[in-house]
Tab-separated table of C-alpha atoms in Angstrom:
chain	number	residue	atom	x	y	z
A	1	UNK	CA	-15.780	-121.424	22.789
A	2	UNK	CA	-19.209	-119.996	24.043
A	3	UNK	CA	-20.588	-123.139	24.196
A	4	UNK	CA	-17.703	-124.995	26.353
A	5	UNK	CA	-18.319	-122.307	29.065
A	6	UNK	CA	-22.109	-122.643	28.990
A	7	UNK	CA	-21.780	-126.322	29.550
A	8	UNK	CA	-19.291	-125.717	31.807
A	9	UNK	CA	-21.875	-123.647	33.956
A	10	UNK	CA	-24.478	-126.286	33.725
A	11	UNK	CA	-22.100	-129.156	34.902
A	12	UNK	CA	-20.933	-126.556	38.235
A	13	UNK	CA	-24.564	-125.842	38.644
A	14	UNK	CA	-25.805	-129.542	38.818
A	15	UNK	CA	-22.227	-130.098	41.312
A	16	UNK	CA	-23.689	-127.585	43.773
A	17	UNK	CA	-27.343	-128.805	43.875
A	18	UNK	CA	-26.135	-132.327	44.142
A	19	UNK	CA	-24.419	-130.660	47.412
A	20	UNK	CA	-27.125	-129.460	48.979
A	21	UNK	CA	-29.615	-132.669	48.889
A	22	UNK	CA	-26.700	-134.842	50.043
A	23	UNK	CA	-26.126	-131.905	52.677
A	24	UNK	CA	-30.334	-132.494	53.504
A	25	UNK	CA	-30.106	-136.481	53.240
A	26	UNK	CA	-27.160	-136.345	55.742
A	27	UNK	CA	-29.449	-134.620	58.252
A	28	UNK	CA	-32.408	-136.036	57.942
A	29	UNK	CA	-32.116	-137.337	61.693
A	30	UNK	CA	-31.002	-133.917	62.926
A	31	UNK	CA	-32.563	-131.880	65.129
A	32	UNK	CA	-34.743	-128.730	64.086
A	33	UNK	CA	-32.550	-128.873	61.238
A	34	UNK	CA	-34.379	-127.215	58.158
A	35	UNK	CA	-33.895	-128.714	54.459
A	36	UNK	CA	-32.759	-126.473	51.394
A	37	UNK	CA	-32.584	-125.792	48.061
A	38	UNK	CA	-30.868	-123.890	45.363
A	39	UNK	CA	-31.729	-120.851	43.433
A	40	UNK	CA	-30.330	-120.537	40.025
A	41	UNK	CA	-29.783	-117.395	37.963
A	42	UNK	CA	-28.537	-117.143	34.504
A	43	UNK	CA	-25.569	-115.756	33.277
A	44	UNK	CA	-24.837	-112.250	31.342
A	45	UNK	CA	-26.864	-113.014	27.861
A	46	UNK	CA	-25.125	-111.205	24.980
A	47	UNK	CA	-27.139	-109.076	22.506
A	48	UNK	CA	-25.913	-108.766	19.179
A	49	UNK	CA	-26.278	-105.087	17.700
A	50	UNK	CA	-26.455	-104.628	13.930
A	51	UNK	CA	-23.241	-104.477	12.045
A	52	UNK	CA	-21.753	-106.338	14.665
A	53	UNK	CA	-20.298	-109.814	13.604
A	54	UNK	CA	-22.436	-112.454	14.789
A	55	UNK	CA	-21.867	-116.700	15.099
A	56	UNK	CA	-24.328	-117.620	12.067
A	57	UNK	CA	-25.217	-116.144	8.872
A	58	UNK	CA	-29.245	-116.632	9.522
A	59	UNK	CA	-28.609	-114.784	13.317
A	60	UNK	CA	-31.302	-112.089	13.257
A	61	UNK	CA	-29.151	-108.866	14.866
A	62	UNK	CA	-30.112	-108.290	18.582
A	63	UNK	CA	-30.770	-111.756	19.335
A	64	UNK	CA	-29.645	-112.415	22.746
A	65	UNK	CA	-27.423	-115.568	23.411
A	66	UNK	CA	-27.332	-116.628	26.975
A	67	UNK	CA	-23.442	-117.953	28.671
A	68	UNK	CA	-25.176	-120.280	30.942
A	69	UNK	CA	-26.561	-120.884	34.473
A	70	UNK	CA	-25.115	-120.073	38.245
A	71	UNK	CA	-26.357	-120.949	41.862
A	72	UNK	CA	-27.384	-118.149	42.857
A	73	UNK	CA	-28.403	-119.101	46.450
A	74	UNK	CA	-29.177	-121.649	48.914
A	75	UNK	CA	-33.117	-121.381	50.611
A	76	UNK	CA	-34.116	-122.862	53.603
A	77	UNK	CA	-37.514	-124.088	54.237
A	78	UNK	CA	-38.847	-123.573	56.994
A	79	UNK	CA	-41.957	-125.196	57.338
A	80	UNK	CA	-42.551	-127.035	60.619
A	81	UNK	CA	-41.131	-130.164	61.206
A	82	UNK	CA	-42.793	-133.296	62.801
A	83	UNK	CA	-42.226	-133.570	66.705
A	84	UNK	CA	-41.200	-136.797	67.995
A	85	UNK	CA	-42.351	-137.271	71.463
A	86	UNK	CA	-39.186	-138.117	73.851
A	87	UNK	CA	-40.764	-138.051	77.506
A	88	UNK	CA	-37.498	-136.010	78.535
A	89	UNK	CA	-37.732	-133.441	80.660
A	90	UNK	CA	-35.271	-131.105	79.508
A	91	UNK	CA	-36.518	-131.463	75.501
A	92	UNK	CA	-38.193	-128.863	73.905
A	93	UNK	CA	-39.734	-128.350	70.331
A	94	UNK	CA	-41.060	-125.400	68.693
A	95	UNK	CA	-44.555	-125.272	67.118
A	96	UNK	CA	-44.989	-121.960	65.133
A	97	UNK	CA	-41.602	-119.770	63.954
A	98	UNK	CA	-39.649	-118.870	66.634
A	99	UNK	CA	-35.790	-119.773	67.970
A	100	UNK	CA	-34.419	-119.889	71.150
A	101	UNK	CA	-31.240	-117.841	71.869
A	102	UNK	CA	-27.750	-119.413	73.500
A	103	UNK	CA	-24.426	-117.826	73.570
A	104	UNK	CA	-21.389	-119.390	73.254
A	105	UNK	CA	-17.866	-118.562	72.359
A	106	UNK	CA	-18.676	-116.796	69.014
A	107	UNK	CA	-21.552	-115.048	70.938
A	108	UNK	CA	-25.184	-114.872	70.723
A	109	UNK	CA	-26.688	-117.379	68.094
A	110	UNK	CA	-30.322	-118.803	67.820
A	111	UNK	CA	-31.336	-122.114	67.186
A	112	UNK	CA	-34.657	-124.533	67.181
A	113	UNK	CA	-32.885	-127.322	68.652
A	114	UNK	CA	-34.384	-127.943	71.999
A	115	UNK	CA	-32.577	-130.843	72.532
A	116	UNK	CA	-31.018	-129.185	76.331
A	117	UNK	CA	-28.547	-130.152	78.689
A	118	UNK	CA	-27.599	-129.406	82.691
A	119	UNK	CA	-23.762	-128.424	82.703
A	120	UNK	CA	-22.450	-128.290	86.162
A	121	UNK	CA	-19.131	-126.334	87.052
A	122	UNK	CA	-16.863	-127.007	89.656
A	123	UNK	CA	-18.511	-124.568	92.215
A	124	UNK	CA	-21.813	-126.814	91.832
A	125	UNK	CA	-23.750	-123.818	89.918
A	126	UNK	CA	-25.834	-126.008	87.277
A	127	UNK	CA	-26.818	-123.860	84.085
A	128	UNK	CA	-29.143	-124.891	81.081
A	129	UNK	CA	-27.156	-125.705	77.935
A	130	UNK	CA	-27.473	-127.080	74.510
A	131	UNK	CA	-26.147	-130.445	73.464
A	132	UNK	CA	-22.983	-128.880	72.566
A	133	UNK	CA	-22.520	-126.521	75.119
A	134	UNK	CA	-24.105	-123.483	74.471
A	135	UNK	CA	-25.503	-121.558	76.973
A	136	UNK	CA	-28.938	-121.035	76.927
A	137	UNK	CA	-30.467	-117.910	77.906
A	138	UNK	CA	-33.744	-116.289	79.322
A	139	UNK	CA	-35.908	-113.549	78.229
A	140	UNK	CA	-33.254	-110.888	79.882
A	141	UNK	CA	-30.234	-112.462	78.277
A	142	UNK	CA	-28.784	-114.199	81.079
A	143	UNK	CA	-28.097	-117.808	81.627
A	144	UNK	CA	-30.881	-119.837	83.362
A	145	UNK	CA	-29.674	-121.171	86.775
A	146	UNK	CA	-31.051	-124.350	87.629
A	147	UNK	CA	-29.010	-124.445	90.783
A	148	UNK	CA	-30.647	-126.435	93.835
A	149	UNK	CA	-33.364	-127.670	91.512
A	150	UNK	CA	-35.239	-130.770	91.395
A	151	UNK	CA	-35.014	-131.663	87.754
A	152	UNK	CA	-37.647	-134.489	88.013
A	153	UNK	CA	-40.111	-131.744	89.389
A	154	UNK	CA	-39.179	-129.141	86.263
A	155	UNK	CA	-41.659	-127.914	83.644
A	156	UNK	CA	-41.959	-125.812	80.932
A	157	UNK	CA	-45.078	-124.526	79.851
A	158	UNK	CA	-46.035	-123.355	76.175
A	159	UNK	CA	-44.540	-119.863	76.571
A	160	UNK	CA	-41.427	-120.948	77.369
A	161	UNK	CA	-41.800	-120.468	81.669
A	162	UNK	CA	-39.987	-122.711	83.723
A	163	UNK	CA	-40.583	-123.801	87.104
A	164	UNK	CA	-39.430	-126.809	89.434
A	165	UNK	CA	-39.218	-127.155	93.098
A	166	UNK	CA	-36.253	-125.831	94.949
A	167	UNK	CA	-35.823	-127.502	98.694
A	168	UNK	CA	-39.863	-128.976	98.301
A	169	UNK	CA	-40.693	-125.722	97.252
A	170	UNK	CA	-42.307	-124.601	93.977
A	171	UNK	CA	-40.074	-121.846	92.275
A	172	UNK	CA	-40.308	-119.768	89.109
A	173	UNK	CA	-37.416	-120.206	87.504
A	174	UNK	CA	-36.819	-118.403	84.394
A	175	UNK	CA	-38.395	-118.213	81.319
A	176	UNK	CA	-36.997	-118.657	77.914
A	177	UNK	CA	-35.514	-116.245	75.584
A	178	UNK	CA	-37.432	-116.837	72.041
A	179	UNK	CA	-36.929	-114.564	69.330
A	180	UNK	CA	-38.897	-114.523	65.611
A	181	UNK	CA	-37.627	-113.110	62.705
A	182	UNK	CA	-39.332	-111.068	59.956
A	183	UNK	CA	-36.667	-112.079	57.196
A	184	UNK	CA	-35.463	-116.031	58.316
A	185	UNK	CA	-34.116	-116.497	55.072
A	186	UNK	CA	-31.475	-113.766	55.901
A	187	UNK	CA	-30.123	-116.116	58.654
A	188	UNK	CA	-26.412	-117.312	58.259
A	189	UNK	CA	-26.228	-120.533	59.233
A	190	UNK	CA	-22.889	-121.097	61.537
A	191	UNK	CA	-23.200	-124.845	62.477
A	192	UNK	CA	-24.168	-127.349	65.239
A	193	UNK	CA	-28.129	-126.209	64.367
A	194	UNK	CA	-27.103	-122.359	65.120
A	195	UNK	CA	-28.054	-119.243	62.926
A	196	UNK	CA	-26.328	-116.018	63.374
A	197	UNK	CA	-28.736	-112.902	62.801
A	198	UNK	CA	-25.942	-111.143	60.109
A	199	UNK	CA	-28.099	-108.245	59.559
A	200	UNK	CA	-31.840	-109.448	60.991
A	201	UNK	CA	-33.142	-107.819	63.718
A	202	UNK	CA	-34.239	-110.315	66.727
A	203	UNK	CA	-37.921	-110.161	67.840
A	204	UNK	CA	-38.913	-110.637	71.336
A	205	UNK	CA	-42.725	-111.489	72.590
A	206	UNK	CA	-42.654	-107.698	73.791
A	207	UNK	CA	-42.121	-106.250	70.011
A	208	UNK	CA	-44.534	-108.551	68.219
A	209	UNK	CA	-48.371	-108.268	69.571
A	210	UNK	CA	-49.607	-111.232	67.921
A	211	UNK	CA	-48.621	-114.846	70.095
A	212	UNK	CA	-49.963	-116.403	66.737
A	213	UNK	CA	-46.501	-115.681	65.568
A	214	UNK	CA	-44.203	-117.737	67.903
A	215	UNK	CA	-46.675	-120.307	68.272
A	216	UNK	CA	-45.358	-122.518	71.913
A	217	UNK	CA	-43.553	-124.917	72.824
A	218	UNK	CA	-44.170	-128.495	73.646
A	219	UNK	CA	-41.677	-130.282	76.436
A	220	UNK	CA	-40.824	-133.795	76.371
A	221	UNK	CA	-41.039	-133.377	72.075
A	222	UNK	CA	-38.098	-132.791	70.059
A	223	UNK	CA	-38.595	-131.359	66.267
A	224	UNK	CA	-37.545	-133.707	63.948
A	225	UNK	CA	-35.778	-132.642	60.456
A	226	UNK	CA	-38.298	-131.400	57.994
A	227	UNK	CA	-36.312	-133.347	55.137
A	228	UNK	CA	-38.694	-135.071	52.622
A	229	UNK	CA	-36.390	-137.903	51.482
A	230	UNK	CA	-38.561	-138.684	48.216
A	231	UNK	CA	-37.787	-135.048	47.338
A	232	UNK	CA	-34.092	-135.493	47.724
A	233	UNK	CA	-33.995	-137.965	45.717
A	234	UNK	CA	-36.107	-136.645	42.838
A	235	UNK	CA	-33.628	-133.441	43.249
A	236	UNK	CA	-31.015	-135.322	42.975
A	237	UNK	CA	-32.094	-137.218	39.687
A	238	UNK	CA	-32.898	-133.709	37.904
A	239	UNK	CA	-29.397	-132.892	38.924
A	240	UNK	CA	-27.591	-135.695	37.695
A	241	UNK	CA	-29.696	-135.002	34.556
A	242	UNK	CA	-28.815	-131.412	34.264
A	243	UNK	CA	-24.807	-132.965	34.421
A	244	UNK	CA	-25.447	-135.527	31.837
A	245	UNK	CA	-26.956	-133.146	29.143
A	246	UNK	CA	-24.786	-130.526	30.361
A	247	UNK	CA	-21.454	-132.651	29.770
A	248	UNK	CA	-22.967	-133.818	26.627
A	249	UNK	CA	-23.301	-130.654	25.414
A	250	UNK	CA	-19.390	-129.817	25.654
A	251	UNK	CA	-18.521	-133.204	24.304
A	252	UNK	CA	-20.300	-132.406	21.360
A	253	UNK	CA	-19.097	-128.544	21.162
A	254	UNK	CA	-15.731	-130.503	21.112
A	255	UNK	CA	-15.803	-132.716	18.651
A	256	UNK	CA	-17.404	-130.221	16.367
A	257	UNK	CA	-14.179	-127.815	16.956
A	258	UNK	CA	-12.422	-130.859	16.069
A	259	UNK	CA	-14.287	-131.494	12.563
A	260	UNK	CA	-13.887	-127.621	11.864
A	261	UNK	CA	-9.923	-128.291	12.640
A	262	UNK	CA	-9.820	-131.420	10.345
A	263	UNK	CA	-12.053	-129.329	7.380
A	264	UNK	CA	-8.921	-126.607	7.465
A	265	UNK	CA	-6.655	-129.327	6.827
């Protein structure tokens, strides 16, 4: 019965990669949006001890025999996308590792979608927000007002400062929170290109003395998906391999139960 399981694992296993590169090949036009992978561990390998019943006569004692294969994990990679140069005002792209930080109904999340947005309320107040509504927020944590400002006049340097002229006069605005992280791969992903910290600790430009680190940012560029599509699909061709041979290995544990049942006959 060893067997059946052990194939078992290796047909879940290949399920679960196949997953994750149709995950990546779905987003390969999003936004900042960072390809993966899967880790694999093996299962709980069984040593034999002497005196102990084992599977074959010519089994040397202690041998261990392994039950098979899990996915561990799924790892990011976060190497640096390509920018696409947009010309719009209002989009931003990352060169080096940082995130910038928005808050939203489920609170404060970080993302490297730059992709922003003016939302205006009924009292007129305009705030900066992502595509999907999140509010974006400077380097104190509070929303950035764009209120009374001439959007065709804004900029946004490479450390995240924004000014624009308010009533023909040039105004600092606000700057941008950014954050790094020392553990990224930590992140929990939550959806619409946000990361919740979990258990990471957010760094500001304040705590980390080298600029080298969060790199700057580049307006009028969005940062493209750093999905290499040729990789999918060799991924996805060792997976369906990993299936094939993995089913084939229970068919045949199968039909050798079956002779064994037929011999006793």
């Amino acid at each position: 019965m060893r067997v059946l399981w052990t194939g078992a694992s290796g047909m879940s296993a290949a399920s679960h990669w196949v997953n994750a590169m149709a995950n990546d090949a779905a987003n390969i036009n999003t936004t900042g949006y960072k390809s993966e992978d899967l880790a694999f561990s093996d299962l709980l390998a069984v040593h034999y001890a002497p005196g102990v019943r084992i599977p074959a006569p010519d089994t040397p004692p202690g041998l261990p025999v392994g039950s098979g294969v899990r996915a561990a994990a799924r790892v990011s990679d976060w190497s640096q996308g390509p920018l696409q140069e947009t010309g719009r005002k209002l989009d931003v792209a990352w060169e080096g590792e940082g995130f910038f930080v928005v808050f939203g109904p489920e609170g404060i999340r970080y993302t490297r979608d730059g992709s922003f947005q003016v939302s205006v309320d009924p009292a007129g107040q305009a705030t900066l927000v992502t595509a999907d509504g999140h509010v974006v927020l400077d380097e104190y944590g509070a929303p950035i007002d764009l209120t009374g400002v001439d959007l065709s006049t804004l900029a946004i340097g490479p450390d995240g400062r924004i000014t624009g002229s308010v009533a023909g006069t040039p105004t600092d605005i606000a700057v941008l929170g950014r954050v790094v992280f020392d553990h990224p791969q930590r992140l929990i992903k939550a959806g619409n290109n946000l990361y919740d910290a979990g258990t990471e600790v957010p760094l500001t430009p304040a705590a980390v003395p080298d600029p080298l680190r969060f790199g700057q940012l580049r307006q009028g560029y969005l940062e493209a998906s750093n999905v290499d599509l040729t990789d999918v699909m060799t991924k996805l061709m060792e997976a369906e391999r990993l299936y094939a041979l993995s089913a084939r290995a229970v068919l045949t544990a199968d039909q050798m139960m079956s002779m064994a049942n037929n011999l006793r006959g």
